[in-house]
Every structure is written in structure tokens, then in C-alpha cells.
GROMACS .gro file of C-alpha atoms in nm:
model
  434
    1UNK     CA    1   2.287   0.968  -0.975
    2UNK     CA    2   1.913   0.881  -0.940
    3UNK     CA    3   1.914   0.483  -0.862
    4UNK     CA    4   1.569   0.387  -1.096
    5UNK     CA    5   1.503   0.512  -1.472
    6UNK     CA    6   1.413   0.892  -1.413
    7UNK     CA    7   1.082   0.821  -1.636
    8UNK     CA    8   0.993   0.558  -1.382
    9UNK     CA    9   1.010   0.809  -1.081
   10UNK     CA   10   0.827   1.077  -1.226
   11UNK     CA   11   0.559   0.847  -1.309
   12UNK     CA   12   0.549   0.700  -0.959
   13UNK     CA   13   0.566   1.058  -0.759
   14UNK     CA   14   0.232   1.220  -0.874
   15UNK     CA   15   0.039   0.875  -0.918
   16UNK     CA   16   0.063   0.762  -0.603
   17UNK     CA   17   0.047   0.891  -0.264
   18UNK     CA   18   0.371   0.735  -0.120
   19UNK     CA   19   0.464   0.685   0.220
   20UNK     CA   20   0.724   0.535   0.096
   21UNK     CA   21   0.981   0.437  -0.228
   22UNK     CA   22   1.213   0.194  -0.183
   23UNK     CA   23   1.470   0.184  -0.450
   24UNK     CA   24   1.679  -0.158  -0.468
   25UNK     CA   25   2.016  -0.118  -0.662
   26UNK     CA   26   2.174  -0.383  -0.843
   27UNK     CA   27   2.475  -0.399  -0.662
   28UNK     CA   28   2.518  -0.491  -0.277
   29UNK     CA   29   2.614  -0.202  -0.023
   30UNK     CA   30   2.879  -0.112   0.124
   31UNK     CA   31   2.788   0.056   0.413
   32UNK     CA   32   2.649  -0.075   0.774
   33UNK     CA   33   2.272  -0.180   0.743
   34UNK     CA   34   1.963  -0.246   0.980
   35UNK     CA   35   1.674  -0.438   1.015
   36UNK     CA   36   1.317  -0.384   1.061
   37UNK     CA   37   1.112  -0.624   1.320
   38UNK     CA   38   0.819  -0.462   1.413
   39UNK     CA   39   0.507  -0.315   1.232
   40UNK     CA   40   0.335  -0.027   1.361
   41UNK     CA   41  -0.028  -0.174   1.210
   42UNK     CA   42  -0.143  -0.514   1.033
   43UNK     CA   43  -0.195  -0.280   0.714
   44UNK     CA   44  -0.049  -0.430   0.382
   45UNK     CA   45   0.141  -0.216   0.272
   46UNK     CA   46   0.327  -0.193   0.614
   47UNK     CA   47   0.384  -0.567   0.581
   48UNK     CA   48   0.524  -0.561   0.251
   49UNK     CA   49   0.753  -0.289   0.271
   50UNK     CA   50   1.083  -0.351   0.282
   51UNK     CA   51   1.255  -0.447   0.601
   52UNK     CA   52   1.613  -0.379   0.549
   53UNK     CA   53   1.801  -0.056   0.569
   54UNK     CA   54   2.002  -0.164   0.211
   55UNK     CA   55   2.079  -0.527   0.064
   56UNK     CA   56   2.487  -0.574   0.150
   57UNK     CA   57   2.641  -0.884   0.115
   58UNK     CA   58   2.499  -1.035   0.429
   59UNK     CA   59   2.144  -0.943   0.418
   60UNK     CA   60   1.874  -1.106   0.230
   61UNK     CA   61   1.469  -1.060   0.175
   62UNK     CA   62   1.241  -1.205  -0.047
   63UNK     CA   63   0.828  -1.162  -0.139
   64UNK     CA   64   0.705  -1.568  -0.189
   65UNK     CA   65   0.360  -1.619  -0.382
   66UNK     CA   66   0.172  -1.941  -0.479
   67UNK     CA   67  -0.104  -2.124  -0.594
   68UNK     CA   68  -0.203  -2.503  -0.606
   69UNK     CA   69  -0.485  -2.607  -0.775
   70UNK     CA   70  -0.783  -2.688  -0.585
   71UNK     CA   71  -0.845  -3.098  -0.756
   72UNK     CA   72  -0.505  -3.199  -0.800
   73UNK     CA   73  -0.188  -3.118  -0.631
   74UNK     CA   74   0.043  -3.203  -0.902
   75UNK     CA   75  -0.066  -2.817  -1.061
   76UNK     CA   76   0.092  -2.558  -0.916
   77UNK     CA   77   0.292  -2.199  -0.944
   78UNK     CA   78   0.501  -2.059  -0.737
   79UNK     CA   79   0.714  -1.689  -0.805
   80UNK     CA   80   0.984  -1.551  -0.529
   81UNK     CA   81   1.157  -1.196  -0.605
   82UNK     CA   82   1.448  -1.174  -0.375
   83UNK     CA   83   1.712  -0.957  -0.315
   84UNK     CA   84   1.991  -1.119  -0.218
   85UNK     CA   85   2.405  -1.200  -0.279
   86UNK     CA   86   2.477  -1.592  -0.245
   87UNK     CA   87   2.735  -1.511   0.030
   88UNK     CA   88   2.396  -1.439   0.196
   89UNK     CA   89   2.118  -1.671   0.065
   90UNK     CA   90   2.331  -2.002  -0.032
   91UNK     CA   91   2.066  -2.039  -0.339
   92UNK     CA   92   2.139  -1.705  -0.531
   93UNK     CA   93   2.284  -1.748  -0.833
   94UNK     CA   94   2.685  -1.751  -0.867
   95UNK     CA   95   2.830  -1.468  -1.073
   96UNK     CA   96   2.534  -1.289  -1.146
   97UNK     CA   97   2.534  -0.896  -1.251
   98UNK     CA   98   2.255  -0.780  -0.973
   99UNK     CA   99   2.090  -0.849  -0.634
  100UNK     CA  100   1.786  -0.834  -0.820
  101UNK     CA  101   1.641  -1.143  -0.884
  102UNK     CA  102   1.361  -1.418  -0.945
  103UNK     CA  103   1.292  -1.787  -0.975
  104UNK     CA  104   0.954  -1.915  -1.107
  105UNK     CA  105   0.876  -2.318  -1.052
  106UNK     CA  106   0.550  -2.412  -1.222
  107UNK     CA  107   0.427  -2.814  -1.172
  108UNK     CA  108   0.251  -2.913  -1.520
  109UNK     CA  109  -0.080  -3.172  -1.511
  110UNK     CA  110   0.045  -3.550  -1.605
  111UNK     CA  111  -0.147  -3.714  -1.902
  112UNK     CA  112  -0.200  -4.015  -1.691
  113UNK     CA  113  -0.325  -4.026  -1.345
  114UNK     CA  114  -0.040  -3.970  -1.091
  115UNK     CA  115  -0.078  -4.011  -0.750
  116UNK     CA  116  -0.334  -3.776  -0.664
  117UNK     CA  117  -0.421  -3.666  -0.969
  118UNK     CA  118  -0.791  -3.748  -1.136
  119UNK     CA  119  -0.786  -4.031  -1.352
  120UNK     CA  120  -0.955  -4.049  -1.681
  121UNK     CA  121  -1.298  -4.055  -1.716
  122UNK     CA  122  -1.279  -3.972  -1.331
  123UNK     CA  123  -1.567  -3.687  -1.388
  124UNK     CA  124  -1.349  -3.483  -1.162
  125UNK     CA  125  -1.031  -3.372  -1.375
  126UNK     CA  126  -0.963  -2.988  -1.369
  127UNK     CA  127  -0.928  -2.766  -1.687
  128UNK     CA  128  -0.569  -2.794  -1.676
  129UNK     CA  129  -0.546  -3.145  -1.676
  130UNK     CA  130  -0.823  -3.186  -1.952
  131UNK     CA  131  -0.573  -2.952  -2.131
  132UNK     CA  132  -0.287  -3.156  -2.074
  133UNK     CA  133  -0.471  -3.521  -2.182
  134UNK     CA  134  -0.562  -3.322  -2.486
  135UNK     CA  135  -0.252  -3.192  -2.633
  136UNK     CA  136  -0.081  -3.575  -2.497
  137UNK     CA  137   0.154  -3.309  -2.280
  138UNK     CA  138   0.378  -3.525  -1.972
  139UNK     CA  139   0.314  -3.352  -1.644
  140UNK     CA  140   0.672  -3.219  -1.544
  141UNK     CA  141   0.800  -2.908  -1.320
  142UNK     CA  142   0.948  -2.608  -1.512
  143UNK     CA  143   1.183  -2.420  -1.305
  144UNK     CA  144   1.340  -2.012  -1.444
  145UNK     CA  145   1.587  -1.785  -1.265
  146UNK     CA  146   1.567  -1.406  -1.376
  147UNK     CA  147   1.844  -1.183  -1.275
  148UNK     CA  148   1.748  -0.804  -1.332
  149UNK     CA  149   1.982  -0.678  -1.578
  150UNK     CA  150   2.142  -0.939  -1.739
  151UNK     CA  151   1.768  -1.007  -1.942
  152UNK     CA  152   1.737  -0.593  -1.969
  153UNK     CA  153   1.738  -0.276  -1.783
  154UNK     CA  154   1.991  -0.169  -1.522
  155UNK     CA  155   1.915  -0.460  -1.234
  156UNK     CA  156   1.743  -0.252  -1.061
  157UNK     CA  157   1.404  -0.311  -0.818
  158UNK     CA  158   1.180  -0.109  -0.672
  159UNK     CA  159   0.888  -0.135  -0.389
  160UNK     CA  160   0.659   0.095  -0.270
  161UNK     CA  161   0.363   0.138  -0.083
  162UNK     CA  162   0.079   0.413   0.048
  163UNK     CA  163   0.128   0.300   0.394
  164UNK     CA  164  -0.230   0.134   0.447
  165UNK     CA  165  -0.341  -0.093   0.134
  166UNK     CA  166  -0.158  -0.027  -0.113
  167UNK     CA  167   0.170  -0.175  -0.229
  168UNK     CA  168   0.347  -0.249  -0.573
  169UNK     CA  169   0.696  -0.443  -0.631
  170UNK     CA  170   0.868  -0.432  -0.974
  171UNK     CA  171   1.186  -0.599  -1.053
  172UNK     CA  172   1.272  -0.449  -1.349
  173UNK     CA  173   1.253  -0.663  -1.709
  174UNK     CA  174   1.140  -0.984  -1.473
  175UNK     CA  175   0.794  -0.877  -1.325
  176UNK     CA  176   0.672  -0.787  -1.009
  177UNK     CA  177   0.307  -0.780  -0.840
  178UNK     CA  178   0.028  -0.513  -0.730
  179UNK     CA  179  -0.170  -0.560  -0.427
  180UNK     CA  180  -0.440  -0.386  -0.239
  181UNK     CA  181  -0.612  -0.419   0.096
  182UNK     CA  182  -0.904  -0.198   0.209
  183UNK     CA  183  -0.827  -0.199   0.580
  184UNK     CA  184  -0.700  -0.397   0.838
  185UNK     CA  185  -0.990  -0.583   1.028
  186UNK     CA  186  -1.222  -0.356   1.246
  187UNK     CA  187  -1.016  -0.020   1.101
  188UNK     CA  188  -1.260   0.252   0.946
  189UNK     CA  189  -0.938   0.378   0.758
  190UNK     CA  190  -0.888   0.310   0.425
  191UNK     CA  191  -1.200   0.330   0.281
  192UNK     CA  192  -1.275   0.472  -0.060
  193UNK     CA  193  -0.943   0.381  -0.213
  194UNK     CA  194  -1.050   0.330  -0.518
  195UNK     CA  195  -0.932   0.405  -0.902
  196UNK     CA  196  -0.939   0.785  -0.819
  197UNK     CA  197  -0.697   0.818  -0.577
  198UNK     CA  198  -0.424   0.552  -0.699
  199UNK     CA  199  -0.359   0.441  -1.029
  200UNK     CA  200  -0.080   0.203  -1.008
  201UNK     CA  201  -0.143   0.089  -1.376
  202UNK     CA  202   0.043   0.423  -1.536
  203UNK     CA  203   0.347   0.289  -1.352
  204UNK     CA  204   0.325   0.024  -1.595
  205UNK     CA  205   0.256   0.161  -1.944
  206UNK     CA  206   0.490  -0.070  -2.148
  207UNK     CA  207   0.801  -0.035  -2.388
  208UNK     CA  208   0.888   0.297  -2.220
  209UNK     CA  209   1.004   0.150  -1.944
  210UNK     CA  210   1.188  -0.111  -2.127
  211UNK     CA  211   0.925  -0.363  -1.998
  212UNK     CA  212   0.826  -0.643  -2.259
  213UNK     CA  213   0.475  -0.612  -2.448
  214UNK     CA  214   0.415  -0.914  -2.234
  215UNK     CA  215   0.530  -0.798  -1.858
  216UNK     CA  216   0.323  -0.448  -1.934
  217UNK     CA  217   0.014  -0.614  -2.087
  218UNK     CA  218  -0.051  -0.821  -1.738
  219UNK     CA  219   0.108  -0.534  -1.532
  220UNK     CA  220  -0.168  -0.322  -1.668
  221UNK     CA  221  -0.396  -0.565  -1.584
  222UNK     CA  222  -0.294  -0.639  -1.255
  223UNK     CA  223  -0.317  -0.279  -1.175
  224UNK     CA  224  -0.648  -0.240  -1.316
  225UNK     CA  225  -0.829  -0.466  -1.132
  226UNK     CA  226  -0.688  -0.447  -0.766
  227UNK     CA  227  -0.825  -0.074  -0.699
  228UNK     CA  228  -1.026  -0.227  -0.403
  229UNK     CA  229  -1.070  -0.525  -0.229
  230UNK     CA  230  -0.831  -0.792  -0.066
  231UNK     CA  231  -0.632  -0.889  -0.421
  232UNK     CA  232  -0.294  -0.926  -0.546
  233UNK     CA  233  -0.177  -0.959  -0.879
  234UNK     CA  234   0.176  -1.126  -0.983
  235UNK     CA  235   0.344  -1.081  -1.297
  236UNK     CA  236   0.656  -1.254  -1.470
  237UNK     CA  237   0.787  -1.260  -1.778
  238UNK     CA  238   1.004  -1.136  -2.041
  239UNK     CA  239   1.127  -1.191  -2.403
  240UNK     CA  240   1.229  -1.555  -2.443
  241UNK     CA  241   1.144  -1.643  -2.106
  242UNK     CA  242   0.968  -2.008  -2.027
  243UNK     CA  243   0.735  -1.893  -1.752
  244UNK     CA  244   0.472  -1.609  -1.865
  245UNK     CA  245   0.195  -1.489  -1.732
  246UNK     CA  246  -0.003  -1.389  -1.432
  247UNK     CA  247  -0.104  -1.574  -1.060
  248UNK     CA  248  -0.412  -1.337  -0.936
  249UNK     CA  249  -0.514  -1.423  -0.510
  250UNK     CA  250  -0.859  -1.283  -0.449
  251UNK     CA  251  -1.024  -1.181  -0.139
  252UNK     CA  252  -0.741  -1.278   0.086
  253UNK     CA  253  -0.774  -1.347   0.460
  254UNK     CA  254  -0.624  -1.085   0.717
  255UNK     CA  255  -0.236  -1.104   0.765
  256UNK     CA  256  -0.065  -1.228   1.023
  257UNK     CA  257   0.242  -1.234   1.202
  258UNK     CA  258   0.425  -1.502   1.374
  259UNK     CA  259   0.269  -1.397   1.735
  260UNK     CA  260  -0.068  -1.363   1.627
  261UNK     CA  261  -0.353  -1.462   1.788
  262UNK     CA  262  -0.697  -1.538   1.695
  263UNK     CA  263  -0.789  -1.178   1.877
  264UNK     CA  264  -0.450  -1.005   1.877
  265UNK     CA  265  -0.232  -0.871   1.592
  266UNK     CA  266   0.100  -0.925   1.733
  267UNK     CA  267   0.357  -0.671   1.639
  268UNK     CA  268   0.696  -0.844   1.659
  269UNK     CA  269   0.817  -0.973   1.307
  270UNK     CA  270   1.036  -1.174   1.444
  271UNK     CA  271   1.020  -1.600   1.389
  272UNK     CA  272   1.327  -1.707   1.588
  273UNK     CA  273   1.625  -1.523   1.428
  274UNK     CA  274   1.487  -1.408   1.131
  275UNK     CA  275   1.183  -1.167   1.006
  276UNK     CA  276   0.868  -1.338   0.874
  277UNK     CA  277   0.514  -1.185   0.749
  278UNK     CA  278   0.255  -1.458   0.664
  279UNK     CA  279   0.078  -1.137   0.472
  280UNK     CA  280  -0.199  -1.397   0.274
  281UNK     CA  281  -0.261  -1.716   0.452
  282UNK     CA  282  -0.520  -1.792   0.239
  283UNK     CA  283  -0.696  -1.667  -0.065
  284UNK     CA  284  -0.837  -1.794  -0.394
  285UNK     CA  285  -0.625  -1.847  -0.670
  286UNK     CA  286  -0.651  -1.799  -1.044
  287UNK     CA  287  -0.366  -1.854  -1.228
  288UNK     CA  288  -0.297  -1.792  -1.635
  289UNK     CA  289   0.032  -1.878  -1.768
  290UNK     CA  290   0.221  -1.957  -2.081
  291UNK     CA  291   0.511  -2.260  -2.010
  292UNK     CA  292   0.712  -2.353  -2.280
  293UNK     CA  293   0.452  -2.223  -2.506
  294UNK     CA  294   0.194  -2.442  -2.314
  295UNK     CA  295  -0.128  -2.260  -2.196
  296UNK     CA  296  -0.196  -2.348  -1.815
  297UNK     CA  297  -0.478  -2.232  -1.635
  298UNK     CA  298  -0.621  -2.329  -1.307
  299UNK     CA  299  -0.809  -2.169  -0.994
  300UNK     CA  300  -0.758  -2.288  -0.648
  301UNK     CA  301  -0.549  -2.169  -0.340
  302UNK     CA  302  -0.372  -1.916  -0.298
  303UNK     CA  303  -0.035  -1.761  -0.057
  304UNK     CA  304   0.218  -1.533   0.048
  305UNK     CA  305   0.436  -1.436   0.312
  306UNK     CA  306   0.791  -1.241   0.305
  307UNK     CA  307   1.145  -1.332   0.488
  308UNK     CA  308   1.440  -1.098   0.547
  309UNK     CA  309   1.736  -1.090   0.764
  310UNK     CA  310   2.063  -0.860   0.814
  311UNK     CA  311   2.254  -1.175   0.865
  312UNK     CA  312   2.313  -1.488   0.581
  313UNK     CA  313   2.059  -1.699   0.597
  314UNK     CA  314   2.279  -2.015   0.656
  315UNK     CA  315   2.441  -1.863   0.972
  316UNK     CA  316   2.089  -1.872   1.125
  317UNK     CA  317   1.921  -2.137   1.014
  318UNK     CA  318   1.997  -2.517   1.072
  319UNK     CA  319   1.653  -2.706   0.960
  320UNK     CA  320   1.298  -2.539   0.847
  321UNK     CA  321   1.002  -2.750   0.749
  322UNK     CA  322   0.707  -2.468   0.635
  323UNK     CA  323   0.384  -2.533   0.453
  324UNK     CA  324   0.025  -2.454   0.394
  325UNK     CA  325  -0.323  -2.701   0.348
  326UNK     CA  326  -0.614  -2.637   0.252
  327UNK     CA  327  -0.882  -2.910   0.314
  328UNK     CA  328  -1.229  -2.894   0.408
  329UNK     CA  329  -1.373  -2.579   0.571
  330UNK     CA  330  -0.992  -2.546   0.672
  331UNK     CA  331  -0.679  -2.353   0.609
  332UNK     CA  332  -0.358  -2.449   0.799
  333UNK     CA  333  -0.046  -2.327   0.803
  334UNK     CA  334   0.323  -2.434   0.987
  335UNK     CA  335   0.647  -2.313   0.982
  336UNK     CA  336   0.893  -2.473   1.246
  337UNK     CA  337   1.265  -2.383   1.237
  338UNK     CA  338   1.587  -2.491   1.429
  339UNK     CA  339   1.847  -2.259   1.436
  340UNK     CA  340   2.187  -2.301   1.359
  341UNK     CA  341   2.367  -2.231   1.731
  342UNK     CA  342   2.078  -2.462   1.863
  343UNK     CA  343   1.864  -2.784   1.909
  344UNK     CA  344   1.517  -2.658   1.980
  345UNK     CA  345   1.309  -2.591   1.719
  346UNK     CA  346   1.050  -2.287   1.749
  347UNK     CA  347   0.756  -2.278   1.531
  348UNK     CA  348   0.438  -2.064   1.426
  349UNK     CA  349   0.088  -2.200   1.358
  350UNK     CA  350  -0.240  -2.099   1.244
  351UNK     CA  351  -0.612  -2.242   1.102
  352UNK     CA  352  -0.877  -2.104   0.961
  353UNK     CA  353  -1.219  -2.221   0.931
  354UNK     CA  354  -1.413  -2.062   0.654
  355UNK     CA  355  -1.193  -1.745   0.645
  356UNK     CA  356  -1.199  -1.703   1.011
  357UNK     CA  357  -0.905  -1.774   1.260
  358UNK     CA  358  -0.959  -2.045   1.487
  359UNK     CA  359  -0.647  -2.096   1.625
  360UNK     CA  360  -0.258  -1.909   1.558
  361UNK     CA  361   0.069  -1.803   1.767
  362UNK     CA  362   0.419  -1.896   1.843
  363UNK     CA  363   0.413  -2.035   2.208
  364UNK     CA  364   0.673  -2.355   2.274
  365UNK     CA  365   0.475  -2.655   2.128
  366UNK     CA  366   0.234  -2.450   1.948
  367UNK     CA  367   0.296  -2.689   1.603
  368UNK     CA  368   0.535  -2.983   1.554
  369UNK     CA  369   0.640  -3.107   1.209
  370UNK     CA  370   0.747  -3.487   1.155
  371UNK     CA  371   0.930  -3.595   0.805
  372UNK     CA  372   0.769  -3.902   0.684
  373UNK     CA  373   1.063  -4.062   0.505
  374UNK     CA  374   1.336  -3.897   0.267
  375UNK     CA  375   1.300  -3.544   0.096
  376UNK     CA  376   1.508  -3.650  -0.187
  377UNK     CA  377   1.281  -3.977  -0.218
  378UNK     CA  378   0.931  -4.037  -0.399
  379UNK     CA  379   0.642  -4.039  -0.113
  380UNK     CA  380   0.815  -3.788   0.103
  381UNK     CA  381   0.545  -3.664   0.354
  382UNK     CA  382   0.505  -3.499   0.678
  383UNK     CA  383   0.302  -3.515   0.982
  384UNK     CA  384   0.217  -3.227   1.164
  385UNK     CA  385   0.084  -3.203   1.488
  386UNK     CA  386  -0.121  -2.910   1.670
  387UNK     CA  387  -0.357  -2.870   1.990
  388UNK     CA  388  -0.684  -3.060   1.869
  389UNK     CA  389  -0.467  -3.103   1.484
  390UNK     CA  390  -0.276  -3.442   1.344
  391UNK     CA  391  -0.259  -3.395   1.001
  392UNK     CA  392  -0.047  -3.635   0.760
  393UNK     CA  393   0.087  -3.455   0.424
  394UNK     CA  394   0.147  -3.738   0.159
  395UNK     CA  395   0.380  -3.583  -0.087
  396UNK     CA  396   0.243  -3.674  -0.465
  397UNK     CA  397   0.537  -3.472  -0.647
  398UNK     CA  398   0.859  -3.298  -0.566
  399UNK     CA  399   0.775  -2.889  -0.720
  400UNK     CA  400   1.131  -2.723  -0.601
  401UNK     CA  401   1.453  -2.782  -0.481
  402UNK     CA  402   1.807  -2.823  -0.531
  403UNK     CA  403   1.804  -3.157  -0.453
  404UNK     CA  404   2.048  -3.130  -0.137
  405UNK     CA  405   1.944  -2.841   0.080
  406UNK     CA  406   1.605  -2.719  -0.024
  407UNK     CA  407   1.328  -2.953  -0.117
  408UNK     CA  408   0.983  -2.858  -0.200
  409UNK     CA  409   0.630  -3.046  -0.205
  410UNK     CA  410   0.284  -3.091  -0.335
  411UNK     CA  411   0.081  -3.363  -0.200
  412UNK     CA  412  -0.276  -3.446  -0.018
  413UNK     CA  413  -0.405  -3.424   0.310
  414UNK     CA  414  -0.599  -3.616   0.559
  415UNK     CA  415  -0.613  -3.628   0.946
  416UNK     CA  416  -0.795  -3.460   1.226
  417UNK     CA  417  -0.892  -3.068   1.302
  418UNK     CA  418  -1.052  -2.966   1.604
  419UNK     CA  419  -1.241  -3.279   1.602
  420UNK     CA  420  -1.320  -3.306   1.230
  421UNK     CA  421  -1.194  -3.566   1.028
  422UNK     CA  422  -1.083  -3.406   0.729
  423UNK     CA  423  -0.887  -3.542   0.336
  424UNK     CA  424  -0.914  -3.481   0.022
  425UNK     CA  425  -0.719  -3.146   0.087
  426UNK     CA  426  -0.406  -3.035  -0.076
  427UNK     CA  427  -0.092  -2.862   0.025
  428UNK     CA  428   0.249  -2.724  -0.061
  429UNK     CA  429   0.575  -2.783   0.199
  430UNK     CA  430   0.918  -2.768   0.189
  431UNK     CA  431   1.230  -2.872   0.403
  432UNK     CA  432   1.534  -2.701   0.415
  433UNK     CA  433   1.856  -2.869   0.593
  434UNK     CA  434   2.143  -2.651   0.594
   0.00000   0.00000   0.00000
């Protein structure tokens, strides 16, 4: 029995010049799995494929995107399609029909001036804040879990990818994304992918593949206007769904992995136990969404990275504090983890200035990440400290969480990098404590 909508698959086949299609069923395996932790090049599409054999009841993997608003921290979006069971990922949903799933958390401008966020009159207040003071709206975090299937379709997913730049996911009736890259850095390969050679938009054509007018209308989009160049397009939505819309991250800096160096592409996909790909470390952001029949709109900064494992999640991990600023000249990013059979943490760092790396890996020390007071508590913060980098993260309002194990951040920045003093700069972080 073919495991996507045959309609789908011949659509895909001649369109696009697979390397690979990666079906994801609704309904965990059965049968041994692996693991991939290594990629063969730095190209996209290698990055985003996906890493395990088949999704059983152990395994887990999920593609994380965001954006925060470049003039106040208290706007931001944030979409993660994972596959996973919640005997592997203790945050899945219980009883649900399919593997296949998504959760959306958008952060909604305040009318009044928040911590953080321009005041009135300030002369600096973004769009969607003028928006917000308009209409008298209360800024507030809207949070959505999709499960494939049980809002239509079979719960199915599927990702797939040309092997270089291009790669499209789609979680059937939730959304999915379409990126492209033109070539790893220094690579003459690649070039002259443009509309000609893929057309990712036919994949998308609307209510014959039982997507919503609204998922195909940005889908089409998306696919439309990421034929060349470093972009990504994300798309959620479906009928009677509070999040809508589209997050779009434009001209995106190189991937990296864990290992990487400012002049090395390191291989291993590997952070401690598990698999991470920091595939965007930085981009700019533009993001247009409807929220509870609000209209939000902002541009700023932009992210994503994947994680997978064929073990649960819990079993591995103990503590994680992960984030990303963006201040100045400068893009940072941390992620330091302890696992669960242990007491030292190990970590991964990296900074850009202007779009170029100035410093990245995973040695012992390389970054390490201080909580400033209670997760669960207003003016949760961190402090993170690198060679030539103190940076203080002054959380202005909690964006995710369950409020136990998983707590996520927006907030400013200020400190020190590589000699400049730096604030003003905003950021997105998260603790988990398992």
C-alpha cells in the first residue's frame, strides 16, 4: 500500500529531481531502526533530510523555525514539526491518532509598554505594536498543537530533498516549509537552480491534495519565491486553526554543525548523545500571520536547526539551556546540555559578525550558560559566558513551555563580544530540566 496520497507522489516524481523521498507514516514502527550522525557535505538539503531509519516508539526528530522581531522582544513566532510518540519525546501529545505533528507559539505586541517593549510616543514602536495600540489588543502568547490526521488527511508527512539546495517538508493538513540554498560556501555546484529545473510549487496546488485554500495559497507562495538564493519559507495552517500564515528567513548564513569551526565544516552530527544541525544561525525574518483573527506582521531575525535521536529524549537528556541573540554587528548562539547518566555539561557555540563566523565549535569550555533566577518566575535570565563573550539575557516574557519541564524566553541583551560592548539586542532561550 503506497504510504502518501498516490496524487501527491506522482506530482513529486517528475517535478523534482530527488535524491531522496522520505515518507513519514502516521503510526510508529515496529521494526529495529537507525540513526544518521554524519553528513557527507554542509549542503541543505543533506542537513535537513531525515536522520532516522523510521519513527518507532523510541525515536524522535523535529525541524524548529523562528523569528523575533528586531525592536521588541515580546513579538515573536516560533513553528516545530516533529515526529515523535510521547513514550519518546515526554511533550507529544497523549492519545493522539499520528506521529505527525506540530505546535505553533506566537508572542502578541502588549498595548502598553512591557519591559522591553517601546513605549508610546517612543518614535521607535514596530508595525506590529502600532497594530496592536490601535485595535486596544493585550499582548499575550498563543500556543496550537496540530496532529496530522485528526484535522484531515491520513497523518501522514513527507520530506524530501535534491541532495544539494533543495529541500521541502509537508505535514499533511498542518503545513510544512520550502527551502533553498545555492551552494555550500566556496562549492561551484549548484549553480543555476533556478525555476526551470525545480518547481516545488506544483507539489502544492491546493484542494487536491486535501490542503486548505489557506495552507496551498502560502505553500504556493513559499515555493514560488525560494527558486534561488539562501531562503526558507514556513507554512501553517488549516480550517479553524488559530495560527495562520507564513514565517519567510532570507539570505541565511551558512549551516553549521556542532564541531564547526570558523574554517572547517565539521561532519559529525552529533551534540553529546543526540543529533543536532544548527542549519540557519541567522537570517532575516519576515513574518505574516493571522492569530485569532488578528493580523501580525513583523521583520527581524530569523532561525533553525533540527534534533533527532533513536533513543527517548528523556533517557538522554538531564538539563539543556539553548538560545540565539542577535545584537549589534553580532549573532550568537549556545546550546549546553547535561546528560542524563552524567554531571558535565557539553556545549556548542558560535558568533557571527556581520554574516561572517568569528568564532564556533564544541571543545570542553567552549560556552557556559548561567540561569539568572527561576524559569517559572517573571525576570528569568541567563548569563552566558564565551572566550572574549559575557553576555547577560534579561528575560522580558515567558513565549513556551509547559510550565515544569520546558520553559521558553524572549528578552534583551547586553554584555561584552570580543571586546565590544554591545545591548539593545534581543534573543530567544529556553531551559529544559528533565
Amino acid at each position: 500500500m503506497c504510504p502518501l496520497p498516490l496524487p501527491l507522489l506522482l506530482l513529486i516524481i517528475p517535478i523534482v529531481r530527488t535524491q531522496y523521498i522520505s515518507p513519514i507514516p502516521s503510526h510508529p514502527a515496529s521494526t529495529e531502526i537507525s540513526a544518521i550522525y554524519h553528513a557527507p557535505n554542509s549542503w541543505l538539503s543533506e542537513l535537513s533530510a531525515p536522520k532516522i531509519s523510521a519513527v518507532n516508539t523510541s525515536a524522535f526528530e523535529w525541524w524548529y523555525f523562528d523569528a523575533i522581531s528586531a525592536t521588541n522582544p515580546n513579538v515573536s513566532a516560533a513553528f516545530t514539526f516533529f515526529t515523535a510518540s510521547p513514550s519518546a519525546f515526554p511533550l507529544a501529545p497523549r492519545n493522539a491518532s499520528s506521529i505527525v505533528w506540530s505546535v505553533g507559539f506566537v508572542s502578541l505586541p502588549s498595548l502598553s509598554g512591557s519591559p522591553g517593549e517601546p513605549g508610546e510616543g517612543s518614535g521607535d514602536e514596530d508595525s506590529a505594536t502600532h497594530r496592536a495600540r490601535q485595535s486596544g489588543s493585550e499582548g499575550r502568547v498563543v500556543s496550537e498543537i496540530g496532529v496530522s490526521g485528526e484535522v484531515e488527511g491520513e497523518g501522514e508527512g513527507v520530506v524530501l530533498g535534491d541532495g544539494r539546495g533543495w529541500n521541502v517538508g509537508f505535514w499533511e493538513g498542518l503545513g510544512g516549509w520550502v527551502a533553498s540554498f545555492p551552494s555550500p560556501p566556496g562549492s561551484p555546484l549548484g549553480q543555476g537552480m533556478g525555476k526551470s529545473r525545480v518547481k516545488p510549487a506544483a507539489l502544492f496546488s491546493g484542494q487536491q491534495h486535501g490542503a486548505p485554500a489557506s495552507t496551498a495559497r502560502y505553500a504556493h507562495r513559499a515555493a514560488a519565491s525560494a527558486p534561488s538564493g539562501t531562503n526558507i519559507d514556513v507554512w501553517v495552517g488549516w480550517e479553524g486553526s488559530r495560527i495562520s500564515g507564513r514565517l519567510r528567513l532570507e539570505n541565511a548564513t551558512s549551516p553549521r554543525t556542532a564541531c564547526s569551526t570558523t574554517s572547517r565544516f565539521d561532519p559529525s552530527l552529533r551534540l553529546g548523545p543526540i543529533g543536532w544541525a544548527n542549519i540557519v544561525p541567522h537570517a532575516k525574518a519576515s513574518v505574516d500571520l493571522v492569530v485569532d483573527g488578528e493580523v501580525l506582521g513583523f521583520e527581524g531575525y530569523g532561525y533553525h536547526d533540527k534534533n533527532w535521536s533513536e533513543r527517548p529524549f528523556h533517557t538522554q537528556i538531564r538539563k539543556w539551556f539553548w538560545g540565539h541573540a542577535h545584537v549589534g554587528p553580532y549573532s550568537v548562539v549556545w546550546f549546553q546540555a547535561t546528560p542524563q547518566n552524567g554531571t558535565v555539561p557539553f556545549g556548542s557555540a558560535s558568533i557571527l559578525k556581520d554574516g561572517v563566523p568569528v568564532l564556533g565549535g564544541c571543545e570542553a569550555g567552549i560556552v557556559s550558560v548561567q540561569r539568572l533566577g527561576s524559569p517559572a518566575s517573571p525576570g528569568f535570565g541567563v548569563e552566558v559566558v564565551m572566550r572574549g563573550v559575557r553576555l547577560v539575557v534579561s528575560g522580558t516574557r515567558e513565549v513556551a513551555g509547559d510550565g515544569v519541564r520546558f520553559f521558553r524566553w524572549a528578552g534583551l541583551v547586553q554584555g561584552v563580544i570580543l571586546g565590544d560592548d554591545v545591548g539593545g539586542g534581543v534573543a530567544l532561550f529556553e531551559e529544559f530540566e528533565l
